[in-house]
mmCIF file of N, CA, C and O in Angstrom:
data_model
loop_
_atom_site.group_PDB
_atom_site.id
_atom_site.type_symbol
_atom_site.label_atom_id
_atom_site.label_comp_id
_atom_site.label_asym_id
_atom_site.label_seq_id
_atom_site.Cartn_x
_atom_site.Cartn_y
_atom_site.Cartn_z
ATOM 1 N N MET B 1 -6.740 18.428 -71.742
ATOM 2 C CA MET B 1 -6.567 17.487 -72.826
ATOM 3 C C MET B 1 -7.076 16.127 -72.341
ATOM 4 O O MET B 1 -6.700 15.666 -71.280
ATOM 5 N N ASP B 2 -7.893 15.503 -73.159
ATOM 6 C CA ASP B 2 -8.493 14.229 -72.789
ATOM 7 C C ASP B 2 -7.613 13.080 -73.272
ATOM 8 O O ASP B 2 -7.800 12.532 -74.355
ATOM 9 N N VAL B 3 -6.657 12.711 -72.441
ATOM 10 C CA VAL B 3 -5.691 11.684 -72.802
ATOM 11 C C VAL B 3 -6.381 10.333 -72.954
ATOM 12 O O VAL B 3 -6.030 9.551 -73.846
ATOM 13 N N LYS B 4 -7.352 10.038 -72.137
ATOM 14 C CA LYS B 4 -8.053 8.757 -72.243
ATOM 15 C C LYS B 4 -8.741 8.626 -73.599
ATOM 16 O O LYS B 4 -8.718 7.565 -74.221
ATOM 17 N N HIS B 5 -9.371 9.715 -74.054
ATOM 18 C CA HIS B 5 -10.046 9.687 -75.355
ATOM 19 C C HIS B 5 -9.035 9.509 -76.483
ATOM 20 O O HIS B 5 -9.260 8.713 -77.405
ATOM 21 N N ILE B 6 -7.935 10.223 -76.424
ATOM 22 C CA ILE B 6 -6.891 10.101 -77.449
ATOM 23 C C ILE B 6 -6.319 8.689 -77.449
ATOM 24 O O ILE B 6 -6.108 8.098 -78.504
ATOM 25 N N ALA B 7 -6.096 8.136 -76.264
ATOM 26 C CA ALA B 7 -5.578 6.772 -76.159
ATOM 27 C C ALA B 7 -6.570 5.775 -76.754
ATOM 28 O O ALA B 7 -6.175 4.828 -77.443
ATOM 29 N N LYS B 8 -7.847 6.000 -76.516
ATOM 30 C CA LYS B 8 -8.871 5.111 -77.069
ATOM 31 C C LYS B 8 -8.868 5.179 -78.591
ATOM 32 O O LYS B 8 -8.928 4.152 -79.269
ATOM 33 N N LEU B 9 -8.788 6.400 -79.154
ATOM 34 C CA LEU B 9 -8.755 6.551 -80.609
ATOM 35 C C LEU B 9 -7.523 5.890 -81.218
ATOM 36 O O LEU B 9 -7.578 5.335 -82.311
ATOM 37 N N ALA B 10 -6.401 5.977 -80.505
ATOM 38 C CA ALA B 10 -5.146 5.401 -80.993
ATOM 39 C C ALA B 10 -5.006 3.932 -80.610
ATOM 40 O O ALA B 10 -4.010 3.294 -80.931
ATOM 41 N N ARG B 11 -6.025 3.415 -79.919
ATOM 42 C CA ARG B 11 -6.021 2.026 -79.446
ATOM 43 C C ARG B 11 -4.808 1.722 -78.587
ATOM 44 O O ARG B 11 -4.124 0.710 -78.761
ATOM 45 N N LEU B 12 -4.527 2.645 -77.675
ATOM 46 C CA LEU B 12 -3.433 2.484 -76.727
ATOM 47 C C LEU B 12 -4.004 2.220 -75.347
ATOM 48 O O LEU B 12 -5.025 2.788 -74.970
ATOM 49 N N LYS B 13 -3.340 1.375 -74.603
ATOM 50 C CA LYS B 13 -3.759 1.124 -73.232
ATOM 51 C C LYS B 13 -2.790 1.886 -72.317
ATOM 52 O O LYS B 13 -1.592 1.608 -72.319
ATOM 53 N N ILE B 14 -3.337 2.860 -71.598
ATOM 54 C CA ILE B 14 -2.513 3.657 -70.687
ATOM 55 C C ILE B 14 -3.030 3.425 -69.280
ATOM 56 O O ILE B 14 -4.229 3.553 -69.010
ATOM 57 N N GLU B 15 -2.137 3.084 -68.384
ATOM 58 C CA GLU B 15 -2.494 2.865 -66.981
ATOM 59 C C GLU B 15 -3.030 4.159 -66.389
ATOM 60 O O GLU B 15 -2.560 5.253 -66.729
ATOM 61 N N ASP B 16 -3.990 4.065 -65.495
ATOM 62 C CA ASP B 16 -4.593 5.251 -64.881
ATOM 63 C C ASP B 16 -3.575 6.111 -64.143
ATOM 64 O O ASP B 16 -3.674 7.340 -64.135
ATOM 65 N N ASP B 17 -2.580 5.473 -63.533
ATOM 66 C CA ASP B 17 -1.593 6.253 -62.790
ATOM 67 C C ASP B 17 -0.607 6.983 -63.713
ATOM 68 O O ASP B 17 0.156 7.838 -63.267
ATOM 69 N N LYS B 18 -0.622 6.683 -65.017
ATOM 70 C CA LYS B 18 0.271 7.333 -65.980
ATOM 71 C C LYS B 18 -0.426 8.448 -66.766
ATOM 72 O O LYS B 18 0.218 9.166 -67.519
ATOM 73 N N ILE B 19 -1.743 8.602 -66.603
ATOM 74 C CA ILE B 19 -2.508 9.584 -67.373
ATOM 75 C C ILE B 19 -1.959 11.001 -67.171
ATOM 76 O O ILE B 19 -1.777 11.754 -68.128
ATOM 77 N N ALA B 20 -1.688 11.367 -65.928
ATOM 78 C CA ALA B 20 -1.198 12.720 -65.634
ATOM 79 C C ALA B 20 0.143 12.976 -66.332
ATOM 80 O O ALA B 20 0.373 14.074 -66.863
ATOM 81 N N ASP B 21 1.018 11.975 -66.351
ATOM 82 C CA ASP B 21 2.312 12.130 -67.018
ATOM 83 C C ASP B 21 2.128 12.335 -68.529
ATOM 84 O O ASP B 21 2.757 13.210 -69.131
ATOM 85 N N PHE B 22 1.248 11.537 -69.133
ATOM 86 C CA PHE B 22 0.992 11.669 -70.564
ATOM 87 C C PHE B 22 0.365 13.026 -70.875
ATOM 88 O O PHE B 22 0.693 13.654 -71.880
ATOM 89 N N GLU B 23 -0.550 13.470 -70.026
ATOM 90 C CA GLU B 23 -1.197 14.767 -70.251
ATOM 91 C C GLU B 23 -0.171 15.894 -70.227
ATOM 92 O O GLU B 23 -0.165 16.773 -71.084
ATOM 93 N N ARG B 24 0.727 15.846 -69.270
ATOM 94 C CA ARG B 24 1.768 16.862 -69.148
ATOM 95 C C ARG B 24 2.695 16.833 -70.379
ATOM 96 O O ARG B 24 3.012 17.868 -70.948
ATOM 97 N N ASP B 25 3.080 15.627 -70.804
ATOM 98 C CA ASP B 25 3.954 15.497 -71.969
ATOM 99 C C ASP B 25 3.272 15.998 -73.242
ATOM 100 O O ASP B 25 3.888 16.680 -74.066
ATOM 101 N N MET B 26 2.001 15.667 -73.393
ATOM 102 C CA MET B 26 1.277 16.089 -74.596
ATOM 103 C C MET B 26 1.098 17.598 -74.626
ATOM 104 O O MET B 26 1.165 18.219 -75.690
ATOM 105 N N GLU B 27 0.888 18.214 -73.488
ATOM 106 C CA GLU B 27 0.776 19.673 -73.440
ATOM 107 C C GLU B 27 2.090 20.327 -73.839
ATOM 108 O O GLU B 27 2.098 21.349 -74.523
ATOM 109 N N LYS B 28 3.204 19.732 -73.444
ATOM 110 C CA LYS B 28 4.517 20.254 -73.841
ATOM 111 C C LYS B 28 4.715 20.137 -75.354
ATOM 112 O O LYS B 28 5.238 21.047 -75.995
ATOM 113 N N ILE B 29 4.287 19.006 -75.916
ATOM 114 C CA ILE B 29 4.416 18.799 -77.359
ATOM 115 C C ILE B 29 3.578 19.820 -78.117
ATOM 116 O O ILE B 29 4.039 20.430 -79.092
ATOM 117 N N VAL B 30 2.337 20.028 -77.670
ATOM 118 C CA VAL B 30 1.464 20.996 -78.332
ATOM 119 C C VAL B 30 2.055 22.402 -78.236
ATOM 120 O O VAL B 30 2.039 23.165 -79.206
ATOM 121 N N ALA B 31 2.609 22.754 -77.089
ATOM 122 C CA ALA B 31 3.218 24.072 -76.921
ATOM 123 C C ALA B 31 4.416 24.236 -77.864
ATOM 124 O O ALA B 31 4.611 25.303 -78.455
ATOM 125 N N MET B 32 5.197 23.174 -78.022
ATOM 126 C CA MET B 32 6.351 23.234 -78.913
ATOM 127 C C MET B 32 5.885 23.422 -80.362
ATOM 128 O O MET B 32 6.436 24.235 -81.103
ATOM 129 N N ILE B 33 4.857 22.698 -80.759
ATOM 130 C CA ILE B 33 4.346 22.818 -82.119
ATOM 131 C C ILE B 33 3.745 24.202 -82.353
ATOM 132 O O ILE B 33 3.910 24.789 -83.422
ATOM 133 N N ASP B 34 3.060 24.741 -81.359
ATOM 134 C CA ASP B 34 2.507 26.088 -81.486
ATOM 135 C C ASP B 34 3.609 27.122 -81.703
ATOM 136 O O ASP B 34 3.389 28.144 -82.340
ATOM 137 N N GLY B 35 4.799 26.853 -81.208
ATOM 138 C CA GLY B 35 5.911 27.790 -81.360
ATOM 139 C C GLY B 35 6.603 27.714 -82.707
ATOM 140 O O GLY B 35 7.343 28.614 -83.074
ATOM 141 N N LEU B 36 6.358 26.656 -83.472
ATOM 142 C CA LEU B 36 7.056 26.489 -84.749
ATOM 143 C C LEU B 36 6.774 27.593 -85.761
ATOM 144 O O LEU B 36 7.706 28.093 -86.373
ATOM 145 N N PRO B 37 5.543 28.011 -85.983
ATOM 146 C CA PRO B 37 5.339 29.084 -86.966
ATOM 147 C C PRO B 37 6.098 30.360 -86.628
ATOM 148 O O PRO B 37 6.578 31.038 -87.524
ATOM 149 N N ASP B 38 6.253 30.679 -85.352
ATOM 150 C CA ASP B 38 7.014 31.862 -84.970
ATOM 151 C C ASP B 38 8.469 31.725 -85.393
ATOM 152 O O ASP B 38 9.070 32.665 -85.895
ATOM 153 N N ASN B 39 9.041 30.554 -85.211
ATOM 154 C CA ASN B 39 10.426 30.339 -85.621
ATOM 155 C C ASN B 39 10.575 30.485 -87.124
ATOM 156 O O ASN B 39 11.513 31.084 -87.608
ATOM 157 N N GLU B 40 9.615 29.933 -87.877
ATOM 158 C CA GLU B 40 9.667 30.035 -89.327
ATOM 159 C C GLU B 40 9.538 31.495 -89.766
ATOM 160 O O GLU B 40 10.239 31.946 -90.657
ATOM 161 N N ARG B 41 8.664 32.235 -89.134
ATOM 162 C CA ARG B 41 8.481 33.644 -89.475
ATOM 163 C C ARG B 41 9.772 34.416 -89.210
ATOM 164 O O ARG B 41 10.154 35.269 -89.986
ATOM 165 N N ASP B 42 10.447 34.107 -88.105
ATOM 166 C CA ASP B 42 11.709 34.786 -87.799
ATOM 167 C C ASP B 42 12.739 34.537 -88.901
ATOM 168 O O ASP B 42 13.443 35.445 -89.324
ATOM 169 N N ILE B 43 12.813 33.298 -89.377
ATOM 170 C CA ILE B 43 13.775 32.969 -90.430
ATOM 171 C C ILE B 43 13.449 33.748 -91.696
ATOM 172 O O ILE B 43 14.323 34.299 -92.354
ATOM 173 N N LEU B 44 12.146 33.822 -92.042
ATOM 174 C CA LEU B 44 11.754 34.505 -93.271
ATOM 175 C C LEU B 44 11.964 36.015 -93.193
ATOM 176 O O LEU B 44 12.376 36.643 -94.153
ATOM 177 N N THR B 45 11.675 36.626 -92.037
ATOM 178 C CA THR B 45 11.796 38.078 -91.935
ATOM 179 C C THR B 45 13.244 38.524 -91.804
ATOM 180 O O THR B 45 13.566 39.656 -92.120
ATOM 181 N N GLU B 46 14.123 37.662 -91.348
ATOM 182 C CA GLU B 46 15.527 38.032 -91.190
ATOM 183 C C GLU B 46 16.348 37.660 -92.422
ATOM 184 O O GLU B 46 17.572 37.748 -92.408
ATOM 185 N N ASN B 47 15.680 37.215 -93.483
ATOM 186 C CA ASN B 47 16.351 36.826 -94.723
ATOM 187 C C ASN B 47 17.446 35.791 -94.485
ATOM 188 O O ASN B 47 18.543 35.888 -95.031
ATOM 189 N N VAL B 48 17.153 34.813 -93.650
ATOM 190 C CA VAL B 48 18.085 33.726 -93.377
ATOM 191 C C VAL B 48 17.679 32.540 -94.227
ATOM 192 O O VAL B 48 16.513 32.157 -94.258
ATOM 193 N N ASN B 49 18.617 31.988 -94.947
ATOM 194 C CA ASN B 49 18.345 30.787 -95.722
ATOM 195 C C ASN B 49 18.288 29.616 -94.753
ATOM 196 O O ASN B 49 19.285 29.278 -94.119
ATOM 197 N N PRO B 50 17.118 28.951 -94.604
ATOM 198 C CA PRO B 50 17.004 27.857 -93.643
ATOM 199 C C PRO B 50 18.001 26.736 -93.909
ATOM 200 O O PRO B 50 18.456 26.084 -92.985
ATOM 201 N N MET B 51 18.369 26.523 -95.173
ATOM 202 C CA MET B 51 19.315 25.453 -95.477
ATOM 203 C C MET B 51 20.722 25.782 -95.000
ATOM 204 O O MET B 51 21.540 24.901 -94.821
ATOM 205 N N SER B 52 21.003 27.072 -94.776
ATOM 206 C CA SER B 52 22.335 27.428 -94.289
ATOM 207 C C SER B 52 22.505 27.023 -92.828
ATOM 208 O O SER B 52 23.625 26.993 -92.326
ATOM 209 N N LEU B 53 21.410 26.693 -92.160
ATOM 210 C CA LEU B 53 21.482 26.259 -90.772
ATOM 211 C C LEU B 53 21.827 24.778 -90.658
ATOM 212 O O LEU B 53 22.159 24.298 -89.587
ATOM 213 N N ARG B 54 21.741 24.058 -91.770
ATOM 214 C CA ARG B 54 22.010 22.622 -91.766
ATOM 215 C C ARG B 54 23.495 22.358 -91.958
ATOM 216 O O ARG B 54 24.156 23.011 -92.741
ATOM 217 N N GLU B 55 23.985 21.360 -91.259
ATOM 218 C CA GLU B 55 25.385 20.991 -91.395
ATOM 219 C C GLU B 55 25.578 19.792 -92.318
ATOM 220 O O GLU B 55 26.684 19.504 -92.729
ATOM 221 N N ASP B 56 24.497 19.079 -92.647
ATOM 222 C CA ASP B 56 24.612 17.847 -93.416
ATOM 223 C C ASP B 56 24.325 18.083 -94.898
ATOM 224 O O ASP B 56 23.501 17.444 -95.493
ATOM 225 N N ARG B 57 25.045 18.995 -95.485
ATOM 226 C CA ARG B 57 24.859 19.310 -96.900
ATOM 227 C C ARG B 57 25.438 18.199 -97.768
ATOM 228 O O ARG B 57 26.433 17.568 -97.426
ATOM 229 N N ALA B 58 24.845 18.011 -98.932
ATOM 230 C CA ALA B 58 25.324 17.001 -99.872
ATOM 231 C C ALA B 58 26.623 17.475 -100.514
ATOM 232 O O ALA B 58 26.786 18.646 -100.827
ATOM 233 N N VAL B 59 27.519 16.552 -100.700
ATOM 234 C CA VAL B 59 28.781 16.851 -101.370
ATOM 235 C C VAL B 59 28.577 16.596 -102.852
ATOM 236 O O VAL B 59 28.099 15.543 -103.256
ATOM 237 N N THR B 60 28.907 17.576 -103.660
ATOM 238 C CA THR B 60 28.735 17.414 -105.108
ATOM 239 C C THR B 60 30.091 17.310 -105.779
ATOM 240 O O THR B 60 31.108 17.774 -105.263
ATOM 241 N N ASP B 61 30.109 16.685 -106.930
ATOM 242 C CA ASP B 61 31.319 16.538 -107.742
ATOM 243 C C ASP B 61 32.441 15.841 -106.989
ATOM 244 O O ASP B 61 33.616 16.166 -107.152
ATOM 245 N N LYS B 62 32.087 14.867 -106.151
ATOM 246 C CA LYS B 62 33.115 14.136 -105.418
ATOM 247 C C LYS B 62 33.739 13.052 -106.298
ATOM 248 O O LYS B 62 34.923 12.776 -106.197
ATOM 249 N N PHE B 63 32.913 12.437 -107.158
ATOM 250 C CA PHE B 63 33.392 11.379 -108.037
ATOM 251 C C PHE B 63 33.057 11.742 -109.484
ATOM 252 O O PHE B 63 32.038 12.373 -109.754
ATOM 253 N N THR B 64 33.887 11.289 -110.388
ATOM 254 C CA THR B 64 33.578 11.482 -111.804
ATOM 255 C C THR B 64 32.616 10.382 -112.241
ATOM 256 O O THR B 64 32.475 9.351 -111.577
ATOM 257 N N ARG B 65 31.982 10.599 -113.378
ATOM 258 C CA ARG B 65 31.046 9.603 -113.908
ATOM 259 C C ARG B 65 31.753 8.270 -114.147
ATOM 260 O O ARG B 65 31.231 7.206 -113.827
ATOM 261 N N ASP B 66 32.961 8.333 -114.694
ATOM 262 C CA ASP B 66 33.709 7.103 -114.977
ATOM 263 C C ASP B 66 34.037 6.343 -113.691
ATOM 264 O O ASP B 66 33.991 5.111 -113.668
ATOM 265 N N GLU B 67 34.372 7.056 -112.620
ATOM 266 C CA GLU B 67 34.662 6.401 -111.339
ATOM 267 C C GLU B 67 33.416 5.688 -110.798
ATOM 268 O O GLU B 67 33.503 4.580 -110.274
ATOM 269 N N LEU B 68 32.262 6.318 -110.919
ATOM 270 C CA LEU B 68 31.022 5.703 -110.448
ATOM 271 C C LEU B 68 30.645 4.492 -111.285
ATOM 272 O O LEU B 68 30.268 3.448 -110.752
ATOM 273 N N LEU B 69 30.771 4.614 -112.601
ATOM 274 C CA LEU B 69 30.416 3.510 -113.474
ATOM 275 C C LEU B 69 31.384 2.334 -113.331
ATOM 276 O O LEU B 69 31.019 1.194 -113.598
ATOM 277 N N ALA B 70 32.595 2.592 -112.890
ATOM 278 C CA ALA B 70 33.578 1.527 -112.712
ATOM 279 C C ALA B 70 33.132 0.533 -111.638
ATOM 280 O O ALA B 70 33.543 -0.632 -111.655
ATOM 281 N N ASN B 71 32.269 0.954 -110.723
ATOM 282 C CA ASN B 71 31.790 0.074 -109.655
ATOM 283 C C ASN B 71 30.580 -0.757 -110.072
ATOM 284 O O ASN B 71 30.137 -1.624 -109.331
ATOM 285 N N SER B 72 30.033 -0.494 -111.225
ATOM 286 C CA SER B 72 28.841 -1.197 -111.678
ATOM 287 C C SER B 72 29.215 -2.528 -112.324
ATOM 288 O O SER B 72 30.177 -2.604 -113.091
ATOM 289 N N PRO B 73 28.447 -3.574 -112.052
ATOM 290 C CA PRO B 73 28.749 -4.859 -112.701
ATOM 291 C C PRO B 73 28.467 -4.832 -114.200
ATOM 292 O O PRO B 73 29.069 -5.581 -114.954
ATOM 293 N N LYS B 74 27.550 -3.931 -114.640
ATOM 294 C CA LYS B 74 27.233 -3.872 -116.065
ATOM 295 C C LYS B 74 26.913 -2.436 -116.442
ATOM 296 O O LYS B 74 26.128 -1.763 -115.788
ATOM 297 N N VAL B 75 27.543 -1.964 -117.524
ATOM 298 C CA VAL B 75 27.322 -0.606 -118.032
ATOM 299 C C VAL B 75 26.917 -0.715 -119.493
ATOM 300 O O VAL B 75 27.471 -1.508 -120.245
ATOM 301 N N GLN B 76 25.926 0.091 -119.867
ATOM 302 C CA GLN B 76 25.486 0.093 -121.260
ATOM 303 C C GLN B 76 25.255 1.537 -121.689
ATOM 304 O O GLN B 76 24.509 2.276 -121.049
ATOM 305 N N SER B 77 25.920 1.969 -122.734
ATOM 306 C CA SER B 77 25.802 3.328 -123.279
ATOM 307 C C SER B 77 26.075 4.400 -122.231
ATOM 308 O O SER B 77 25.395 5.420 -122.152
ATOM 309 N N GLY B 78 27.043 4.160 -121.358
ATOM 310 C CA GLY B 78 27.423 5.143 -120.354
ATOM 311 C C GLY B 78 26.468 5.241 -119.177
ATOM 312 O O GLY B 78 26.502 6.217 -118.432
ATOM 313 N N CYS B 79 25.611 4.223 -119.004
ATOM 314 C CA CYS B 79 24.642 4.221 -117.896
ATOM 315 C C CYS B 79 24.706 2.889 -117.156
ATOM 316 O O CYS B 79 25.176 1.885 -117.693
ATOM 317 N N PHE B 80 24.218 2.887 -115.928
ATOM 318 C CA PHE B 80 24.099 1.639 -115.186
ATOM 319 C C PHE B 80 23.079 0.754 -115.889
ATOM 320 O O PHE B 80 21.984 1.210 -116.236
ATOM 321 N N ALA B 81 23.415 -0.511 -116.100
ATOM 322 C CA ALA B 81 22.483 -1.462 -116.698
ATOM 323 C C ALA B 81 21.959 -2.355 -115.578
ATOM 324 O O ALA B 81 22.724 -2.950 -114.831
ATOM 325 N N VAL B 82 20.631 -2.409 -115.469
ATOM 326 C CA VAL B 82 20.005 -3.199 -114.407
ATOM 327 C C VAL B 82 19.051 -4.215 -115.050
ATOM 328 O O VAL B 82 18.555 -3.993 -116.161
ATOM 329 N N PRO B 83 18.761 -5.302 -114.356
ATOM 330 C CA PRO B 83 17.843 -6.287 -114.915
ATOM 331 C C PRO B 83 16.436 -5.704 -115.077
ATOM 332 O O PRO B 83 16.005 -4.853 -114.288
ATOM 333 N N LYS B 84 15.735 -6.154 -116.073
ATOM 334 C CA LYS B 84 14.369 -5.727 -116.322
ATOM 335 C C LYS B 84 13.483 -6.264 -115.202
ATOM 336 O O LYS B 84 13.554 -7.444 -114.856
ATOM 337 N N THR B 85 12.653 -5.395 -114.619
ATOM 338 C CA THR B 85 11.803 -5.813 -113.511
ATOM 339 C C THR B 85 10.342 -5.943 -113.891
ATOM 340 O O THR B 85 9.575 -6.587 -113.213
ATOM 341 N N VAL B 86 9.941 -5.320 -114.979
ATOM 342 C CA VAL B 86 8.556 -5.383 -115.426
ATOM 343 C C VAL B 86 8.536 -5.848 -116.871
ATOM 344 O O VAL B 86 9.287 -5.356 -117.708
ATOM 345 N N GLU B 87 7.688 -6.801 -117.142
ATOM 346 C CA GLU B 87 7.571 -7.323 -118.523
ATOM 347 C C GLU B 87 6.684 -6.416 -119.329
ATOM 348 O O GLU B 87 5.771 -5.817 -118.930
#
């Protein structure tokens, strides 16, 4: 991998003594990315829902519409009323 050429294209200045470290790191990144399609294929063939692997799911129906609108400084026809931004 030509780290000097990549650095030149990205307009980065890399010290000559750091080139080997960057080359090693970039090879690891490329290897990790090359492995991603295999992981995706495993999820698809095992009928695993990828979203079931996430822990940060959205909470639904936590507040009623009236509770949310109560926090608004202005409500019109059951909706948040905001100042006009475009004439």
